PDB file of C-alpha atoms and ligand atoms in Angstrom:
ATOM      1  CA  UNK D 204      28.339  -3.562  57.120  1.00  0.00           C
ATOM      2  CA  UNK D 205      29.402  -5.468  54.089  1.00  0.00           C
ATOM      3  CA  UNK D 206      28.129  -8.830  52.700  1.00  0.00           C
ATOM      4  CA  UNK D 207      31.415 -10.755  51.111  1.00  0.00           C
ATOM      5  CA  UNK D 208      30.370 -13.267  48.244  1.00  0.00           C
ATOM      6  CA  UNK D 209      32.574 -14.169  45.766  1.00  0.00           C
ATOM      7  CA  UNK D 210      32.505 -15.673  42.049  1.00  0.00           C
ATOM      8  CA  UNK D 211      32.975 -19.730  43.567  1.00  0.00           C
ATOM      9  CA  UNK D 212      32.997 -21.929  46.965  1.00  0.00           C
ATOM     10  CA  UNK D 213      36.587 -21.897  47.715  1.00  0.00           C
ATOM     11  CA  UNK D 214      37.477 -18.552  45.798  1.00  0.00           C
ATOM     12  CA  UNK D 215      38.661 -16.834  49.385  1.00  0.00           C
ATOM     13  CA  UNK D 216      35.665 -15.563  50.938  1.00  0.00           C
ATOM     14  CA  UNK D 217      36.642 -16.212  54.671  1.00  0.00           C
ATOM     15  CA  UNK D 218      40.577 -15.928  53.916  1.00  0.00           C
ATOM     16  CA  UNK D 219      39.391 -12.349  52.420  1.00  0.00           C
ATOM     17  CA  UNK D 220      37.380 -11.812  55.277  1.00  0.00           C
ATOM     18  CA  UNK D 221      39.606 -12.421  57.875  1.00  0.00           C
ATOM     19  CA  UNK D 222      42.591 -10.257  56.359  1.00  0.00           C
ATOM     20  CA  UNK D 223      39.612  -7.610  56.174  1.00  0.00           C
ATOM     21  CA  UNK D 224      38.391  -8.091  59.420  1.00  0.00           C
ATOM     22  CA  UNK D 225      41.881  -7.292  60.968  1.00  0.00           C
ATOM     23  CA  UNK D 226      42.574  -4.249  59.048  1.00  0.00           C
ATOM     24  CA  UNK D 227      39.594  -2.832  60.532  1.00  0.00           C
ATOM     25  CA  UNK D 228      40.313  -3.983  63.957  1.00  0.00           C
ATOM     26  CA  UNK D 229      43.673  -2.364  63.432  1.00  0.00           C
ATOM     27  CA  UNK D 230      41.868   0.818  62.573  1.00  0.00           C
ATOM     28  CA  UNK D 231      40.272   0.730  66.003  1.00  0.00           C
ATOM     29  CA  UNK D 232      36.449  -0.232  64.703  1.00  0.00           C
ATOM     30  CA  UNK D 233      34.744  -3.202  66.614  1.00  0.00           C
ATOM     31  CA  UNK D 234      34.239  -5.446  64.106  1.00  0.00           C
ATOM     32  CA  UNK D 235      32.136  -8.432  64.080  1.00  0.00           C
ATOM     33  CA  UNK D 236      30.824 -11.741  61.607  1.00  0.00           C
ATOM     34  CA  UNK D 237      27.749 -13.537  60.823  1.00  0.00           C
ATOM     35  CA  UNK D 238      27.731 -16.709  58.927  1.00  0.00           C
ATOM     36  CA  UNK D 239      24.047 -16.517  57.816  1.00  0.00           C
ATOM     37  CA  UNK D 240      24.103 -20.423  56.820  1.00  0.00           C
ATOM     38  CA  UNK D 241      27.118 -22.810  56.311  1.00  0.00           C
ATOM     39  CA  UNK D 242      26.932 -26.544  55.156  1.00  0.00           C
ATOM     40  CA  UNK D 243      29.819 -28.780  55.542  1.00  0.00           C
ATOM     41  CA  UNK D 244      30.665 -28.277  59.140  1.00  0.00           C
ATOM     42  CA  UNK D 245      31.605 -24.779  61.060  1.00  0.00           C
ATOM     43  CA  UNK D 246      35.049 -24.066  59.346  1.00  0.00           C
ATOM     44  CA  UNK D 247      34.276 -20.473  58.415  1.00  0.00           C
ATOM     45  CA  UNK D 248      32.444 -19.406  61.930  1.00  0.00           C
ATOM     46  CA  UNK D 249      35.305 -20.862  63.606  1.00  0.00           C
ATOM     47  CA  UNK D 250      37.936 -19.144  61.816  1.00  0.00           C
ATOM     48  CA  UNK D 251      36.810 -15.863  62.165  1.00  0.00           C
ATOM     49  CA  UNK D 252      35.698 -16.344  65.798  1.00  0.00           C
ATOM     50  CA  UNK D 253      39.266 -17.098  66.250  1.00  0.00           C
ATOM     51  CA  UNK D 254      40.307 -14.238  63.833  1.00  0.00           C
ATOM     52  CA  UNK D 255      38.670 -11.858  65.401  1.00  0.00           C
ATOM     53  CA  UNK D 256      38.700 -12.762  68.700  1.00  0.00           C
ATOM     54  CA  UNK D 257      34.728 -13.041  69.459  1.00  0.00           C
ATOM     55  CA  UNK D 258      32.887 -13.580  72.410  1.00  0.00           C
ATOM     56  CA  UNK D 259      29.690 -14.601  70.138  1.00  0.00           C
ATOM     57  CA  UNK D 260      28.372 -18.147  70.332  1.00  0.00           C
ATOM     58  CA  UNK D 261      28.284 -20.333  67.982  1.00  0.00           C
ATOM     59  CA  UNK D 262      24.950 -20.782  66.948  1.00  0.00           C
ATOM     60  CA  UNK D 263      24.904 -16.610  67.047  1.00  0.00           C
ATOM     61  CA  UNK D 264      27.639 -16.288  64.088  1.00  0.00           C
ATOM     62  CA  UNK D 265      26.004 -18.979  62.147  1.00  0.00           C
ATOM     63  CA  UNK D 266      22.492 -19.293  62.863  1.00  0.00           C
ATOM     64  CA  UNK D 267      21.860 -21.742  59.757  1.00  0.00           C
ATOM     65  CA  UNK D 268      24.216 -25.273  60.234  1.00  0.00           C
ATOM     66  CA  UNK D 269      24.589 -28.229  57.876  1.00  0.00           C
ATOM     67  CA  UNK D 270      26.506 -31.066  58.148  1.00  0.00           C
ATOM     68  CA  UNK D 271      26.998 -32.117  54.264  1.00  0.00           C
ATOM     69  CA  UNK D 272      29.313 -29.796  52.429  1.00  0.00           C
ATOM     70  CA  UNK D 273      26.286 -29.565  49.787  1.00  0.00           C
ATOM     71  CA  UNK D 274      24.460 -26.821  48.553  1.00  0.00           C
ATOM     72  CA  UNK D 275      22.475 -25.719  51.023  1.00  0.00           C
ATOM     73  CA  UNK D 276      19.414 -26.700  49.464  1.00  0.00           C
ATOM     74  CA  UNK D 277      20.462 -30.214  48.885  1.00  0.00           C
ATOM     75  CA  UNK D 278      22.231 -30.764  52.548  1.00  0.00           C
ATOM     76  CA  UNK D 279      19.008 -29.776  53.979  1.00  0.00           C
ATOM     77  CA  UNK D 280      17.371 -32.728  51.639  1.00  0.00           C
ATOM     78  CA  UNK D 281      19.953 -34.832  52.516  1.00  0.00           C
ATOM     79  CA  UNK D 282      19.913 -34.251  56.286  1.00  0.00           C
ATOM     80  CA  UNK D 283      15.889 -34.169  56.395  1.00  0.00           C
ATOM     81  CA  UNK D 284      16.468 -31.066  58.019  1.00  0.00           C
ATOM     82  CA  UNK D 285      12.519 -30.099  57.805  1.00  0.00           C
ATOM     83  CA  UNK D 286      12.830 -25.872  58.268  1.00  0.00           C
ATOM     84  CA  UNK D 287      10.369 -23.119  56.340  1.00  0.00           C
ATOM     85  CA  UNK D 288      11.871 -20.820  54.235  1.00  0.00           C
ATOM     86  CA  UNK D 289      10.590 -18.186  56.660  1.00  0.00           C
ATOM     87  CA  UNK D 290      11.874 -20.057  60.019  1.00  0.00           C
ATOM     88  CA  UNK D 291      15.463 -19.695  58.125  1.00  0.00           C
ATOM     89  CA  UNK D 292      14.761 -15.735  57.518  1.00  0.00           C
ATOM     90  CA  UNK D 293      13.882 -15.349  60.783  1.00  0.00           C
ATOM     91  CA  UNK D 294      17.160 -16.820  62.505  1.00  0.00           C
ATOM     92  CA  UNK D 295      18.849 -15.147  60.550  1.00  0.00           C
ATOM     93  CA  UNK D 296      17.321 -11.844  60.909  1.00  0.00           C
ATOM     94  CA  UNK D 297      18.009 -12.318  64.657  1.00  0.00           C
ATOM     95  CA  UNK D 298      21.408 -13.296  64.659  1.00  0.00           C
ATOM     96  CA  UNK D 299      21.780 -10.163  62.064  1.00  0.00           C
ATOM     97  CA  UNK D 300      19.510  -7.553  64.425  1.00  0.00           C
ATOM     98  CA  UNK D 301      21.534  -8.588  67.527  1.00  0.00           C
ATOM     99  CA  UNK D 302      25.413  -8.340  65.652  1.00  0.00           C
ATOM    100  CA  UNK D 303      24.934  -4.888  64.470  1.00  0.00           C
ATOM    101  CA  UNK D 304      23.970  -3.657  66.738  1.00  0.00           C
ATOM    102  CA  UNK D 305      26.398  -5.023  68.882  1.00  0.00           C
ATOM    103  CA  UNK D 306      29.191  -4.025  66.534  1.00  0.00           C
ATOM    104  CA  UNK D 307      30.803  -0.830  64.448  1.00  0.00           C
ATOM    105  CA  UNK D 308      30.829  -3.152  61.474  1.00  0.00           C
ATOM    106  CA  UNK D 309      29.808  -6.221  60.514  1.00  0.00           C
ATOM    107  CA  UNK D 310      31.204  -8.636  58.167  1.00  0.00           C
ATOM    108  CA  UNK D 311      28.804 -11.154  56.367  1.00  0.00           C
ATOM    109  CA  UNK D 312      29.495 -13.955  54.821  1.00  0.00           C
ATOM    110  CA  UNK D 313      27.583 -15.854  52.373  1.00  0.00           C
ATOM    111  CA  UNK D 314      28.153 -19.400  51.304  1.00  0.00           C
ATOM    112  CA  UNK D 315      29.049 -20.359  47.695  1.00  0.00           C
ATOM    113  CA  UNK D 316      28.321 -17.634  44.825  1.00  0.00           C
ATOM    114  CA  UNK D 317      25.465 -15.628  44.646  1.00  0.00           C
ATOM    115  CA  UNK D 318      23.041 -18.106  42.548  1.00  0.00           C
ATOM    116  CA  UNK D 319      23.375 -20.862  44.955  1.00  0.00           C
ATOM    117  CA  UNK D 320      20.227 -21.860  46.527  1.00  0.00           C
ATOM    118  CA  UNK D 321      18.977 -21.535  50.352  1.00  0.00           C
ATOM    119  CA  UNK D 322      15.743 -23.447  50.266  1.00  0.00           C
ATOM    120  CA  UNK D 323      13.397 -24.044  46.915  1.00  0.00           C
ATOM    121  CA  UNK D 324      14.135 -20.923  44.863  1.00  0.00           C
ATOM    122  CA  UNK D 325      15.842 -18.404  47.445  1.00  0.00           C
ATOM    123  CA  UNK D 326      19.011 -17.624  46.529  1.00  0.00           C
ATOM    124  CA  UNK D 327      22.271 -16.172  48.220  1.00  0.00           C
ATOM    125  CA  UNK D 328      21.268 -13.251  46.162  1.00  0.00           C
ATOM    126  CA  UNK D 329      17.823 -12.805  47.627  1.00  0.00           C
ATOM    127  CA  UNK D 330      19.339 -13.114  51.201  1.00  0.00           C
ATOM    128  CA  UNK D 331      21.861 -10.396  50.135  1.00  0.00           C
ATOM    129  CA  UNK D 332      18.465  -8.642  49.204  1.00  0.00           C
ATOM    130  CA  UNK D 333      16.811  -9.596  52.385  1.00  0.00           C
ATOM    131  CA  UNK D 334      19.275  -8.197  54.657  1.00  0.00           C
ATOM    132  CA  UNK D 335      19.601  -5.180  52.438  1.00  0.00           C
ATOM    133  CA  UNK D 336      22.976  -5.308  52.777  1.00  0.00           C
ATOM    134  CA  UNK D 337      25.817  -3.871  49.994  1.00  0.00           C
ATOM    135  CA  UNK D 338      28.617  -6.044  48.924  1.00  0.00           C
ATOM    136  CA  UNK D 339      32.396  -7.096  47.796  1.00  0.00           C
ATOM    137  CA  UNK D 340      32.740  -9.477  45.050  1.00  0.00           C
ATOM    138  CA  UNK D 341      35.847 -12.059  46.002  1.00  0.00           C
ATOM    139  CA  UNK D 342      36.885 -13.112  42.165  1.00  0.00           C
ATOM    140  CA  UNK D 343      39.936 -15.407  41.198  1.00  0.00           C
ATOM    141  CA  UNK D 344      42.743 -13.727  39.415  1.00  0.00           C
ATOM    142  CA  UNK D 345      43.260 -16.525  36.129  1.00  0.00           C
ATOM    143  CA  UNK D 346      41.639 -17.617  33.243  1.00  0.00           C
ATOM    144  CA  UNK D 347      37.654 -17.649  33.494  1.00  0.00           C
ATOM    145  CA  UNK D 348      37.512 -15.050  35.950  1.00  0.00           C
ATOM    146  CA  UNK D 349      36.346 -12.399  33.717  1.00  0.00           C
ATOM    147  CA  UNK D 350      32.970 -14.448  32.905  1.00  0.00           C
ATOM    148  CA  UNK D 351      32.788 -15.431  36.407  1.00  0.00           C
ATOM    149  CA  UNK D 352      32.952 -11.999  37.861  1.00  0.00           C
ATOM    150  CA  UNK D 353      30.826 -10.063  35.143  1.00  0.00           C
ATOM    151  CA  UNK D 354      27.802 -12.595  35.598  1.00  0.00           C
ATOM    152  CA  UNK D 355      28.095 -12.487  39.269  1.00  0.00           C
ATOM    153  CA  UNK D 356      28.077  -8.501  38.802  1.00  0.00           C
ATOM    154  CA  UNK D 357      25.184  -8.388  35.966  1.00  0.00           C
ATOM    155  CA  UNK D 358      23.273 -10.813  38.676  1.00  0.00           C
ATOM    156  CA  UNK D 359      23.189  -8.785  41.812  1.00  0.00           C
ATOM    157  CA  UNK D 360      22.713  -5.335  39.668  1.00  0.00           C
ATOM    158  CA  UNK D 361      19.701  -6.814  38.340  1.00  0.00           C
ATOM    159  CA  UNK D 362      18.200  -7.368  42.067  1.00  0.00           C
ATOM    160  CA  UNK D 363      19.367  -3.634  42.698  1.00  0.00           C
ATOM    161  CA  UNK D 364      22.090  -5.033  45.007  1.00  0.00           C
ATOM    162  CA  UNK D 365      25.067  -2.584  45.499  1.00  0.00           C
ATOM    163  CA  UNK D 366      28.247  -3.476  44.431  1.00  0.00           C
ATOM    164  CA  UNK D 367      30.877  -1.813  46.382  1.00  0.00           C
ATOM    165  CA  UNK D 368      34.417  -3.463  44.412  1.00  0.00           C
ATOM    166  CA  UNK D 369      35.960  -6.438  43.570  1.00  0.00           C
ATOM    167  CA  UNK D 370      39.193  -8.300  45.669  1.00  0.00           C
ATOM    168  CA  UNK D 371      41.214 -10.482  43.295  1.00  0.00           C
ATOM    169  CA  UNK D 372      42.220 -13.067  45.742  1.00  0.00           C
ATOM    170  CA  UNK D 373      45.226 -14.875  44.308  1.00  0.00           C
ATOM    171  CA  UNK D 374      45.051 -18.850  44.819  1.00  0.00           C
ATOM    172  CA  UNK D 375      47.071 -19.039  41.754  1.00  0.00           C
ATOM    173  CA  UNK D 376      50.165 -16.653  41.872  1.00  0.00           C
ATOM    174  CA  UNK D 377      50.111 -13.739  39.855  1.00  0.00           C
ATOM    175  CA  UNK D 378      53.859 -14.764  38.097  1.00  0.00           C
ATOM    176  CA  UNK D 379      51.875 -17.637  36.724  1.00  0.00           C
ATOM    177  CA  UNK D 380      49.120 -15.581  35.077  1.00  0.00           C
ATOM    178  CA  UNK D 381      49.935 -14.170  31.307  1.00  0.00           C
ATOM    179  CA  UNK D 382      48.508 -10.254  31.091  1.00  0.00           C
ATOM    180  CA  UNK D 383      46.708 -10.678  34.322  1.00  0.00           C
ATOM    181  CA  UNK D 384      46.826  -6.691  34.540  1.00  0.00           C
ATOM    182  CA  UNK D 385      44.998  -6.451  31.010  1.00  0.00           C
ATOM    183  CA  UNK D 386      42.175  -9.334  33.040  1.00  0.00           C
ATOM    184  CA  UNK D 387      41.894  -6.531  35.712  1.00  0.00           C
ATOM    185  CA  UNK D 388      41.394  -4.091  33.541  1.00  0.00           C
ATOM    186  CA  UNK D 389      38.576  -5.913  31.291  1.00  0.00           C
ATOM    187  CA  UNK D 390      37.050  -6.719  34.569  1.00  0.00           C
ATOM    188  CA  UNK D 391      37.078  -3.165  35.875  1.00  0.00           C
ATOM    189  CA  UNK D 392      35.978  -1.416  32.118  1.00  0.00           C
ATOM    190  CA  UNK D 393      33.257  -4.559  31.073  1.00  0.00           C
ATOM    191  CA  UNK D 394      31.540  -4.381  34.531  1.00  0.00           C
ATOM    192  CA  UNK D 395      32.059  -1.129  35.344  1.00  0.00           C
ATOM    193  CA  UNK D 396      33.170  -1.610  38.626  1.00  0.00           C
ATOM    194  CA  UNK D 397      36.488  -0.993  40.929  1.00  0.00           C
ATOM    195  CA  UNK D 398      38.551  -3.312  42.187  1.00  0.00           C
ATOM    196  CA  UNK D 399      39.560  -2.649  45.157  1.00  0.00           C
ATOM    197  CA  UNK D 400      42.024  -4.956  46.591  1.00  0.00           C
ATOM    198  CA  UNK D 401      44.165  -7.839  45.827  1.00  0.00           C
ATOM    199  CA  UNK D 402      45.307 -10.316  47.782  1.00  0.00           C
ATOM    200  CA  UNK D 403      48.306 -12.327  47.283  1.00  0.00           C
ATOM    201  CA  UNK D 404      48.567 -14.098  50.674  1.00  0.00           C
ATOM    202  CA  UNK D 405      47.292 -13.125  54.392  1.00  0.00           C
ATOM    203  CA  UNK D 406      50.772 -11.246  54.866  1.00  0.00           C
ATOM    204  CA  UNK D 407      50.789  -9.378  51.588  1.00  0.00           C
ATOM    205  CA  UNK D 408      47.499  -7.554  50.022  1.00  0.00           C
ATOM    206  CA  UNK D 409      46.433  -4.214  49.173  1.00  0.00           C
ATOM    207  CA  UNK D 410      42.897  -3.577  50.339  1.00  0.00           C
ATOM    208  CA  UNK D 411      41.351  -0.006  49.510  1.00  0.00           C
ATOM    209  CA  UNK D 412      38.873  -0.386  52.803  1.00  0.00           C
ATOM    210  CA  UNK D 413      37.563   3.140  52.377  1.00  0.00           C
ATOM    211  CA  UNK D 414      35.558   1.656  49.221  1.00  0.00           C
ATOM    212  CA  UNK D 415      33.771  -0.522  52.316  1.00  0.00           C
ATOM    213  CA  UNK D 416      33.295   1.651  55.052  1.00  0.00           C
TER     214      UNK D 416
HETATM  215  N1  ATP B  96      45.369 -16.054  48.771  1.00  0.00           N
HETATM  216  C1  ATP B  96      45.427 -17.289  49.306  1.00  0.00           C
HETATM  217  N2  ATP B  96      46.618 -17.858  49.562  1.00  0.00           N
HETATM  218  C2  ATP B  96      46.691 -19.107  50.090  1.00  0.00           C
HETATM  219  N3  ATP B  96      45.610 -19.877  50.417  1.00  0.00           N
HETATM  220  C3  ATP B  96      44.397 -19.324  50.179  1.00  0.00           C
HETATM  221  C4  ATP B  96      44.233 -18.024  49.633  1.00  0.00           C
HETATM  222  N4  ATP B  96      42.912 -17.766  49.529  1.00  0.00           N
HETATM  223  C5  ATP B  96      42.269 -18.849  49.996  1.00  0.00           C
HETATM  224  N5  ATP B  96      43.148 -19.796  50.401  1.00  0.00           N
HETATM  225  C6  ATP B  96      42.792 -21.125  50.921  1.00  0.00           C
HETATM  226  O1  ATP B  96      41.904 -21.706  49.974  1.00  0.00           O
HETATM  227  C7  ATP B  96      40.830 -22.413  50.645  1.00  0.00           C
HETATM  228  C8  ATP B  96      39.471 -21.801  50.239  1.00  0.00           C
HETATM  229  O2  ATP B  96      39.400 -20.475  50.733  1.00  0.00           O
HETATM  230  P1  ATP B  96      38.100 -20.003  51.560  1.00  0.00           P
HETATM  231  O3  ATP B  96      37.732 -21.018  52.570  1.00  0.00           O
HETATM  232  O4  ATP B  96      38.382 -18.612  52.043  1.00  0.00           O
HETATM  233  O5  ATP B  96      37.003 -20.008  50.408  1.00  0.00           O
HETATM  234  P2  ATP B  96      35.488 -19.530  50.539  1.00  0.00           P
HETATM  235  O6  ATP B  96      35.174 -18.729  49.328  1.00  0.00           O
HETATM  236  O7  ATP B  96      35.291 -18.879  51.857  1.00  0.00           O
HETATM  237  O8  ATP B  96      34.677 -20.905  50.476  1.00  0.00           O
HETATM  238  P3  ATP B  96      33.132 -21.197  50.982  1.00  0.00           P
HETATM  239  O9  ATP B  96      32.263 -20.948  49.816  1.00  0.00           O
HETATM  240  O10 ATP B  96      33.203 -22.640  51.377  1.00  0.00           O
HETATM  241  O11 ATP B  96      32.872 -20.300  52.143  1.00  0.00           O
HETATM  242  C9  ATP B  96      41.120 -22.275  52.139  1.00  0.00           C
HETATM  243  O12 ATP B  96      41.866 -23.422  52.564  1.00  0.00           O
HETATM  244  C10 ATP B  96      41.998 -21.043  52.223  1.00  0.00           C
HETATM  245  O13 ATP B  96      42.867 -21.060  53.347  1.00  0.00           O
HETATM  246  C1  DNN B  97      30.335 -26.629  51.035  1.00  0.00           C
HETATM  247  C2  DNN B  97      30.936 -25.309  50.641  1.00  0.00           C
HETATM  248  N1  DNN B  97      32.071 -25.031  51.536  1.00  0.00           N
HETATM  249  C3  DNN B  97      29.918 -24.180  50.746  1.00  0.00           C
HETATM  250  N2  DNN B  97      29.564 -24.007  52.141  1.00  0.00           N
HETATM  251  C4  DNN B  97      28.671 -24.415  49.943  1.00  0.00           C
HETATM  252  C5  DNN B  97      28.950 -24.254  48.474  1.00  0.00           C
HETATM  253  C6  DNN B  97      27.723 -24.471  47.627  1.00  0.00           C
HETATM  254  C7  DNN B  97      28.057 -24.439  46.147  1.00  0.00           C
HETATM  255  C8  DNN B  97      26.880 -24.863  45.290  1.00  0.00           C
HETATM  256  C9  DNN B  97      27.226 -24.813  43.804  1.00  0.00           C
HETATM  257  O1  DNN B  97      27.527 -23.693  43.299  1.00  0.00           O
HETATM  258  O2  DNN B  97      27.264 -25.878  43.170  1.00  0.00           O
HETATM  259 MG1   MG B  98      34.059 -19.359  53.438  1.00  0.00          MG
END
């Protein structure tokens, strides 16, 4: 099991986790996805329903639902959507207990980068935590990426969260990006850490998936 955040909302988290879901579908392993909690409709849990072809309900994949593409902590405000911290563990605890053990491998999602709050002062992070689960950071490949990616790093280290890699998922193309090798490398030497894929678009990517499994 793997939990994918990533650096930003929007930075490629389900676009990475779809082209990673079917490479391990291709490799014979029964893969399946939890959505802990999404805000701003079902996008993500409907994409990789689709992707990877799940019988799973809805409300299964993505246990936690908000309307308002807010931060969850707001869109809750927003949507007087009264729920306890622990009522919102515990859904999600359920949805995870029943999808792995109904599948080889599951892929998590989170919403958003690691620091943005759930409810009050629980973070992405502490969910990560929660469901004691490793993960992949998804980082951009151009300028600001190296801040973005060592901070998210430095964060879930200090929670003794496992890092597994980084996937450079490339919005921007690469032709566009002075010395985006030499950003690679800073990322990989400064943090420590591999990176283990890039993506440049869902036909064409390079994913080392034995870093995962
Ligand atoms: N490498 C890429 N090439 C082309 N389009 C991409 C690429 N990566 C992501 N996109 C597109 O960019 C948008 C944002 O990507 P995505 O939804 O995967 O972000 P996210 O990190 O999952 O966001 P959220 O935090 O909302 O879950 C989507 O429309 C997606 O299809
Ligand atoms: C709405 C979006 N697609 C995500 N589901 C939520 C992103 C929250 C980001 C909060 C923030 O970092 O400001
Ligand atoms: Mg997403």
């Amino acid at each position: 099991m793997i939990f994918i955040t990533g650096t930003d909302t929007g930075v490629g988290k389900t676009y990475v986790s779809s082209i990673l879901g079917n490479i391990l579908k291709e490799k014979g392993i029964n893969v399946g996805y939890l959505k802990p909690i999404e805000s701003g409709g079902r996008e993500d849990t409907i994409t990789l329903k689709n992707t990877l072809n799940l019988k799973d309900d809805l409300d299964l994949i993505n246990p936690i639902n908000l309307k308002n593409p807010l931060c969850p902590n707001i869109a809750f405000e927003v949507e007087n959507y009264n729920i306890s911290l622990e009522e919102i563990k515990n859904r999600i605890k359920n949805s995870f207990n029943i999808l792995k053990n109904k599948y080889n491998f599951l892929i998590v999602e989170g919403a958003g980068g690691v620091c943005v709050p759930i409810k009050d002062n629980f973070l992405m992070s502490d969910l990560i935590k929660f469901l004691e689960l490793p993960t992949i950071i998804v980082s951009r490949p151009n300028l600001g990426t190296i801040n973005h990616t060592l901070l998210t790093i430095e964060h879930l280290r200090n929670k003794n969260i496992s890092v597994k890699g980084v996937i450079i998922n490339c919005i921007t193309d690469l032709g566009d990006i002075p010395y985006y090798e030499k950003t690679f490398k800073t990322i990989e030497k400064c943090g420590d850490i591999d990176i283990i894929g890039i993506v440049k678009n869902k036909d064409k990517y390079d994913i080392n998936v034995k870093k995962i499994l």
